[in-house]
Coordinates of N, CA and C in Angstrom, one line a residue:
M1 N 98.6 -55.3 24.1 CA 98.4 -55.2 25.5 C 96.9 -54.8 25.7
K2 N 96.2 -55.5 26.5 CA 94.8 -55.2 26.8 C 94.7 -54.4 28.1
H3 N 93.7 -53.5 28.2 CA 93.4 -52.8 29.4 C 92.1 -53.4 29.9
Q4 N 92.0 -53.9 31.2 CA 90.8 -54.5 31.7 C 90.7 -54.2 33.2
L5 N 89.5 -54.4 33.7 CA 89.2 -54.3 35.1 C 89.1 -55.7 35.7
L6 N 89.9 -55.9 36.7 CA 89.8 -57.2 37.5 C 88.9 -57.0 38.6
F7 N 87.9 -57.9 38.7 CA 86.9 -57.9 39.8 C 86.2 -56.6 39.8
E8 N 86.0 -56.0 38.6 CA 85.3 -54.7 38.5 C 85.9 -53.6 39.3
K9 N 87.1 -53.7 39.7 CA 87.7 -52.7 40.6 C 89.1 -52.3 40.3
Y10 N 90.0 -53.2 39.8 CA 91.4 -53.0 39.6 C 91.8 -52.8 38.2
P11 N 92.2 -51.6 37.8 CA 92.6 -51.4 36.4 C 93.9 -52.1 36.0
L12 N 93.9 -53.0 35.1 CA 95.1 -53.8 34.8 C 95.5 -53.6 33.3
F13 N 96.8 -53.8 33.0 CA 97.2 -54.0 31.7 C 97.6 -55.5 31.6
V14 N 97.1 -56.2 30.6 CA 97.4 -57.6 30.5 C 97.8 -58.0 29.1
M15 N 98.8 -58.8 29.0 CA 99.3 -59.3 27.7 C 99.5 -60.8 27.7
E16 N 98.9 -61.5 26.8 CA 99.1 -62.9 26.6 C 100.1 -63.1 25.4
I17 N 101.1 -64.0 25.6 CA 102.1 -64.2 24.6 C 102.2 -65.7 24.4
G18 N 101.9 -66.1 23.2 CA 102.1 -67.5 22.8 C 103.5 -67.9 22.8
R19 N 103.8 -69.2 23.0 CA 105.2 -69.7 23.1 C 105.9 -69.4 21.7
D20 N 105.1 -69.4 20.6 CA 105.7 -69.1 19.3 C 105.9 -67.6 19.1
E21 N 105.5 -66.7 20.0 CA 105.6 -65.3 19.8 C 106.8 -64.7 20.6
T22 N 107.6 -65.5 21.3 CA 108.7 -65.0 22.1 C 109.8 -66.0 22.1
D23 N 111.0 -65.5 22.3 CA 112.2 -66.4 22.5 C 112.4 -66.8 23.9
F24 N 111.6 -66.2 24.8 CA 111.8 -66.6 26.3 C 111.1 -67.9 26.5
D25 N 111.7 -68.8 27.2 CA 111.1 -70.1 27.4 C 110.7 -70.4 28.8
S26 N 110.8 -69.5 29.7 CA 110.3 -69.7 31.1 C 110.0 -68.5 31.8
V27 N 109.3 -68.6 32.9 CA 109.0 -67.5 33.8 C 110.2 -66.9 34.3
D28 N 111.2 -67.7 34.7 CA 112.5 -67.2 35.2 C 113.2 -66.4 34.2
A29 N 113.2 -66.8 33.0 CA 113.9 -66.0 31.9 C 113.2 -64.6 31.7
I30 N 111.9 -64.6 31.8 CA 111.1 -63.4 31.7 C 111.4 -62.5 32.9
C31 N 111.4 -63.1 34.1 CA 111.7 -62.3 35.3 C 113.1 -61.7 35.2
D32 N 114.1 -62.4 34.7 CA 115.5 -61.9 34.6 C 115.5 -60.7 33.6
Y33 N 114.8 -60.9 32.5 CA 114.7 -59.8 31.5 C 114.0 -58.5 32.2
L34 N 112.9 -58.7 32.9 CA 112.3 -57.6 33.6 C 113.2 -56.9 34.6
H35 N 113.9 -57.8 35.4 CA 114.9 -57.3 36.3 C 115.9 -56.4 35.7
E36 N 116.4 -56.8 34.5 CA 117.4 -56.0 33.8 C 116.8 -54.6 33.3
R37 N 115.5 -54.7 32.8 CA 114.9 -53.5 32.4 C 114.7 -52.5 33.6
I38 N 114.3 -53.0 34.7 CA 114.1 -52.2 35.9 C 115.4 -51.6 36.3
E39 N 116.5 -52.3 36.4 CA 117.8 -51.8 36.8 C 118.3 -50.7 35.8
A40 N 117.9 -50.9 34.6 CA 118.4 -49.9 33.6 C 117.6 -48.6 33.6
H41 N 116.4 -48.6 34.2 CA 115.5 -47.4 34.2 C 116.0 -46.4 35.3
R42 N 116.1 -45.2 34.9 CA 116.6 -44.2 35.9 C 115.8 -43.9 37.1
C43 N 114.5 -44.2 37.1 CA 113.6 -44.0 38.2 C 113.2 -45.2 38.9
A44 N 113.5 -46.4 38.4 CA 113.0 -47.6 39.0 C 114.0 -48.3 39.8
H45 N 113.5 -49.0 40.8 CA 114.4 -49.7 41.7 C 113.9 -51.2 41.9
F46 N 114.7 -52.2 41.6 CA 114.3 -53.5 41.8 C 114.3 -53.9 43.3
I47 N 113.3 -54.7 43.7 CA 113.2 -55.1 45.1 C 113.4 -56.6 45.2
A48 N 112.6 -57.4 44.5 CA 112.6 -58.8 44.6 C 111.8 -59.5 43.6
V49 N 111.9 -60.8 43.5 CA 111.0 -61.7 42.7 C 110.4 -62.6 43.8
F50 N 109.0 -62.7 43.7 CA 108.3 -63.5 44.6 C 107.6 -64.6 43.9
D51 N 107.9 -65.9 44.3 CA 107.3 -67.0 43.7 C 105.9 -67.3 44.2
H52 N 104.9 -66.7 43.6 CA 103.6 -66.8 44.1 C 103.0 -68.2 44.0
Y53 N 103.4 -68.9 42.9 CA 103.0 -70.3 42.7 C 103.4 -71.2 43.8
A54 N 104.7 -71.1 44.1 CA 105.3 -72.0 45.2 C 104.7 -71.7 46.5
H55 N 104.5 -70.4 46.8 CA 103.9 -70.0 48.1 C 102.5 -70.6 48.2
T56 N 101.7 -70.4 47.2 CA 100.3 -70.8 47.2 C 100.2 -72.4 47.3
C57 N 101.1 -73.1 46.6 CA 101.1 -74.5 46.6 C 101.5 -75.1 48.0
R58 N 102.3 -74.4 48.7 CA 102.7 -74.8 50.0 C 101.6 -74.7 51.1
L59 N 100.7 -73.9 50.8 CA 99.6 -73.7 51.8 C 98.6 -74.8 51.8
P60 N 98.2 -75.4 52.9 CA 97.3 -76.5 52.9 C 96.0 -76.1 52.2
E61 N 95.5 -74.9 52.3 CA 94.3 -74.5 51.7 C 94.5 -73.7 50.4
G62 N 95.8 -73.8 49.9 CA 96.2 -73.1 48.7 C 95.5 -73.7 47.4
Q63 N 95.0 -72.8 46.5 CA 94.4 -73.2 45.3 C 95.0 -72.5 44.1
V64 N 95.4 -73.3 43.1 CA 96.0 -72.7 41.9 C 95.2 -73.2 40.7
D65 N 94.7 -72.4 39.8 CA 94.0 -72.8 38.6 C 94.9 -73.8 37.9
S66 N 94.2 -74.8 37.3 CA 95.0 -75.9 36.6 C 95.7 -75.4 35.4
D67 N 95.3 -74.3 34.8 CA 96.0 -73.7 33.6 C 97.3 -73.0 34.0
I68 N 97.5 -72.7 35.3 CA 98.7 -72.0 35.7 C 99.8 -73.0 36.0
L69 N 100.9 -72.9 35.3 CA 102.1 -73.8 35.5 C 103.1 -73.2 36.4
A70 N 103.3 -71.9 36.4 CA 104.2 -71.1 37.2 C 103.7 -69.7 37.3
A71 N 104.0 -69.0 38.4 CA 103.6 -67.6 38.6 C 104.5 -66.9 39.5
K72 N 105.1 -65.8 39.1 CA 106.0 -65.0 39.9 C 105.6 -63.5 39.7
N73 N 106.0 -62.8 40.8 CA 105.8 -61.3 40.7 C 107.2 -60.7 40.8
V74 N 107.4 -59.8 39.9 CA 108.7 -59.0 39.9 C 108.3 -57.7 40.6
I75 N 108.9 -57.4 41.8 CA 108.5 -56.3 42.6 C 109.6 -55.2 42.5
F76 N 109.1 -54.0 42.4 CA 110.0 -52.8 42.2 C 109.2 -51.6 42.5
C77 N 110.0 -50.4 42.5 CA 109.3 -49.2 42.7 C 109.8 -48.1 41.8
F78 N 108.9 -47.3 41.3 CA 109.2 -46.0 40.6 C 109.2 -45.0 41.7
G79 N 110.3 -44.4 42.1 CA 110.4 -43.5 43.2 C 110.4 -42.0 42.8
L80 N 109.5 -41.6 42.0 CA 109.5 -40.2 41.5 C 109.0 -39.2 42.6
A81 N 108.1 -39.6 43.4 CA 107.5 -38.6 44.4 C 106.8 -39.4 45.5
L82 N 106.8 -38.8 46.7 CA 106.0 -39.2 47.8 C 105.1 -38.0 48.2
P83 N 104.0 -37.8 47.5 CA 103.2 -36.6 47.7 C 102.4 -36.6 49.0
C84 N 102.2 -37.8 49.6 CA 101.5 -38.0 50.9 C 101.8 -39.4 51.4
P85 N 101.6 -39.5 52.7 CA 101.9 -40.9 53.3 C 101.0 -42.0 52.8
E86 N 99.8 -41.6 52.4 CA 98.8 -42.6 51.9 C 99.2 -43.3 50.7
V87 N 100.1 -42.7 49.9 CA 100.5 -43.3 48.6 C 101.3 -44.6 48.8
L88 N 101.8 -44.7 50.0 CA 102.5 -46.0 50.3 C 101.7 -47.2 50.2
A89 N 100.4 -47.0 50.4 CA 99.4 -48.1 50.3 C 99.4 -48.8 48.9
V90 N 99.7 -48.0 47.9 CA 99.7 -48.6 46.5 C 101.1 -48.8 45.9
R91 N 102.1 -48.8 46.8 CA 103.5 -49.0 46.4 C 104.0 -50.2 47.2
P92 N 105.0 -50.9 46.7 CA 105.7 -50.8 45.4 C 104.9 -51.4 44.3
R93 N 105.4 -51.4 43.2 CA 104.7 -52.0 42.0 C 105.1 -53.4 41.8
S94 N 104.3 -54.1 41.0 CA 104.6 -55.5 40.7 C 104.1 -55.8 39.3
I95 N 104.9 -56.6 38.6 CA 104.5 -57.2 37.3 C 104.4 -58.7 37.5
G96 N 103.2 -59.2 37.2 CA 102.9 -60.6 37.3 C 103.4 -61.3 36.0
V97 N 104.1 -62.4 36.2 CA 104.5 -63.2 35.1 C 104.0 -64.7 35.3
A98 N 103.1 -65.1 34.5 CA 102.6 -66.5 34.6 C 102.8 -67.3 33.4
E99 N 103.1 -68.6 33.6 CA 103.2 -69.5 32.5 C 101.9 -70.3 32.6
T100 N 101.2 -70.4 31.5 CA 99.9 -71.1 31.4 C 100.1 -72.2 30.4
T101 N 99.0 -73.0 30.3 CA 99.0 -74.1 29.3 C 99.1 -73.5 27.8
R102 N 98.8 -72.2 27.7 CA 98.7 -71.6 26.3 C 100.0 -70.8 26.0
G103 N 100.8 -70.4 27.1 CA 101.9 -69.6 26.8 C 102.2 -68.8 28.1
F104 N 102.4 -67.5 28.0 CA 102.7 -66.6 29.1 C 101.7 -65.5 29.2
M105 N 101.5 -65.0 30.4 CA 100.7 -63.9 30.6 C 101.4 -62.9 31.5
I106 N 101.5 -61.7 31.1 CA 102.1 -60.6 31.8 C 101.0 -59.6 32.2
S107 N 101.0 -59.2 33.5 CA 100.0 -58.3 34.0 C 100.6 -57.4 35.0
F108 N 100.0 -56.1 35.0 CA 100.4 -55.2 36.0 C 99.2 -54.2 36.2
M109 N 99.2 -53.6 37.4 CA 98.1 -52.6 37.7 C 98.5 -51.3 37.1
E110 N 97.5 -50.6 36.5 CA 97.7 -49.2 36.0 C 98.2 -48.3 37.1
T111 N 99.1 -47.4 36.8 CA 99.5 -46.4 37.8 C 99.0 -45.0 37.4
P112 N 99.0 -44.1 38.3 CA 98.6 -42.7 37.9 C 99.7 -41.9 37.3
M113 N 100.9 -42.6 37.1 CA 102.1 -42.0 36.5 C 102.3 -42.5 35.0
P114 N 102.0 -41.6 34.0 CA 102.2 -42.1 32.7 C 103.6 -42.6 32.4
I115 N 104.6 -42.1 33.0 CA 106.0 -42.6 32.7 C 106.1 -44.0 33.2
A116 N 105.5 -44.4 34.3 CA 105.5 -45.8 34.8 C 104.8 -46.7 33.9
N117 N 103.6 -46.3 33.5 CA 102.8 -47.2 32.6 C 103.5 -47.4 31.3
T118 N 104.0 -46.3 30.7 CA 104.7 -46.5 29.4 C 105.9 -47.4 29.5
A119 N 106.7 -47.3 30.6 CA 107.9 -48.1 30.8 C 107.4 -49.6 30.9
M120 N 106.4 -49.9 31.7 CA 106.0 -51.3 31.9 C 105.4 -51.8 30.7
E121 N 104.7 -51.0 29.9 CA 104.1 -51.5 28.6 C 105.3 -51.8 27.7
D122 N 106.3 -50.9 27.6 CA 107.4 -51.2 26.7 C 108.2 -52.4 27.1
W123 N 108.4 -52.6 28.4 CA 109.1 -53.8 28.9 C 108.3 -55.1 28.5
A124 N 107.0 -55.1 28.6 CA 106.2 -56.2 28.3 C 106.2 -56.5 26.8
E125 N 106.1 -55.4 26.0 CA 106.1 -55.6 24.5 C 107.4 -56.1 24.1
G126 N 108.5 -55.8 24.8 CA 109.8 -56.3 24.5 C 110.0 -57.8 24.6
L127 N 109.0 -58.4 25.2 CA 109.0 -59.9 25.3 C 108.6 -60.6 24.0
R128 N 107.9 -59.8 23.1 CA 107.5 -60.4 21.9 C 108.7 -60.4 20.9
R129 N 108.7 -61.5 20.1 CA 109.8 -61.6 19.1 C 109.5 -60.6 18.0
A130 N 110.4 -59.7 17.8 CA 110.2 -58.7 16.8 C 110.7 -59.2 15.4
D131 N 111.8 -59.9 15.5 CA 112.4 -60.6 14.3 C 113.4 -61.6 14.8
S132 N 114.0 -62.3 13.8 CA 114.9 -63.3 14.2 C 116.3 -62.8 14.7
D133 N 116.5 -61.5 14.5 CA 117.8 -60.9 14.9 C 117.8 -60.2 16.2
N134 N 116.9 -60.6 17.1 CA 116.8 -60.0 18.4 C 118.1 -60.2 19.2
P135 N 118.8 -59.1 19.6 CA 120.1 -59.3 20.3 C 120.0 -59.5 21.8
N136 N 118.8 -59.6 22.4 CA 118.8 -59.7 23.8 C 119.4 -61.1 24.3
P137 N 120.5 -61.0 25.1 CA 121.1 -62.2 25.5 C 120.3 -63.0 26.5
Q138 N 119.3 -62.5 27.2 CA 118.5 -63.2 28.1 C 117.5 -64.2 27.5
Q139 N 117.4 -64.0 26.2 CA 116.4 -64.9 25.5 C 117.0 -66.2 25.1
A140 N 116.2 -67.2 25.3 CA 116.7 -68.6 24.9 C 116.8 -68.7 23.4
A141 N 117.6 -69.6 23.0 CA 117.7 -69.9 21.6 C 116.6 -70.8 21.1

């Protein structure tokens, strides 16, 4: 997982996964896996999956990079605290899942909560094939 700044402003965690590095074969399968991980976390709440690719393609002025084949956002919230009303501006959270010509890209913005960053990193790393005996039923054969 790489840490980078997008547009010199937004701190992101980004992970590229080759098709040969995962048993997941689609953006939908990855989104289903992330949905399960979110539902299993004691502090996280699943909200929705947004098909960013379909939305952008429907717009007359919509532009999608030719390397992007599919792109969805898994939207959820870690509801540990509401320290002030302004914090709502940076919530809820989203994990981007894109299929590219090279494989898959998972991305999410860094949070000020270590527990959230750790959970999202763990979920992303769980997409990589650890060995041939991976018991996750959401993964394709």
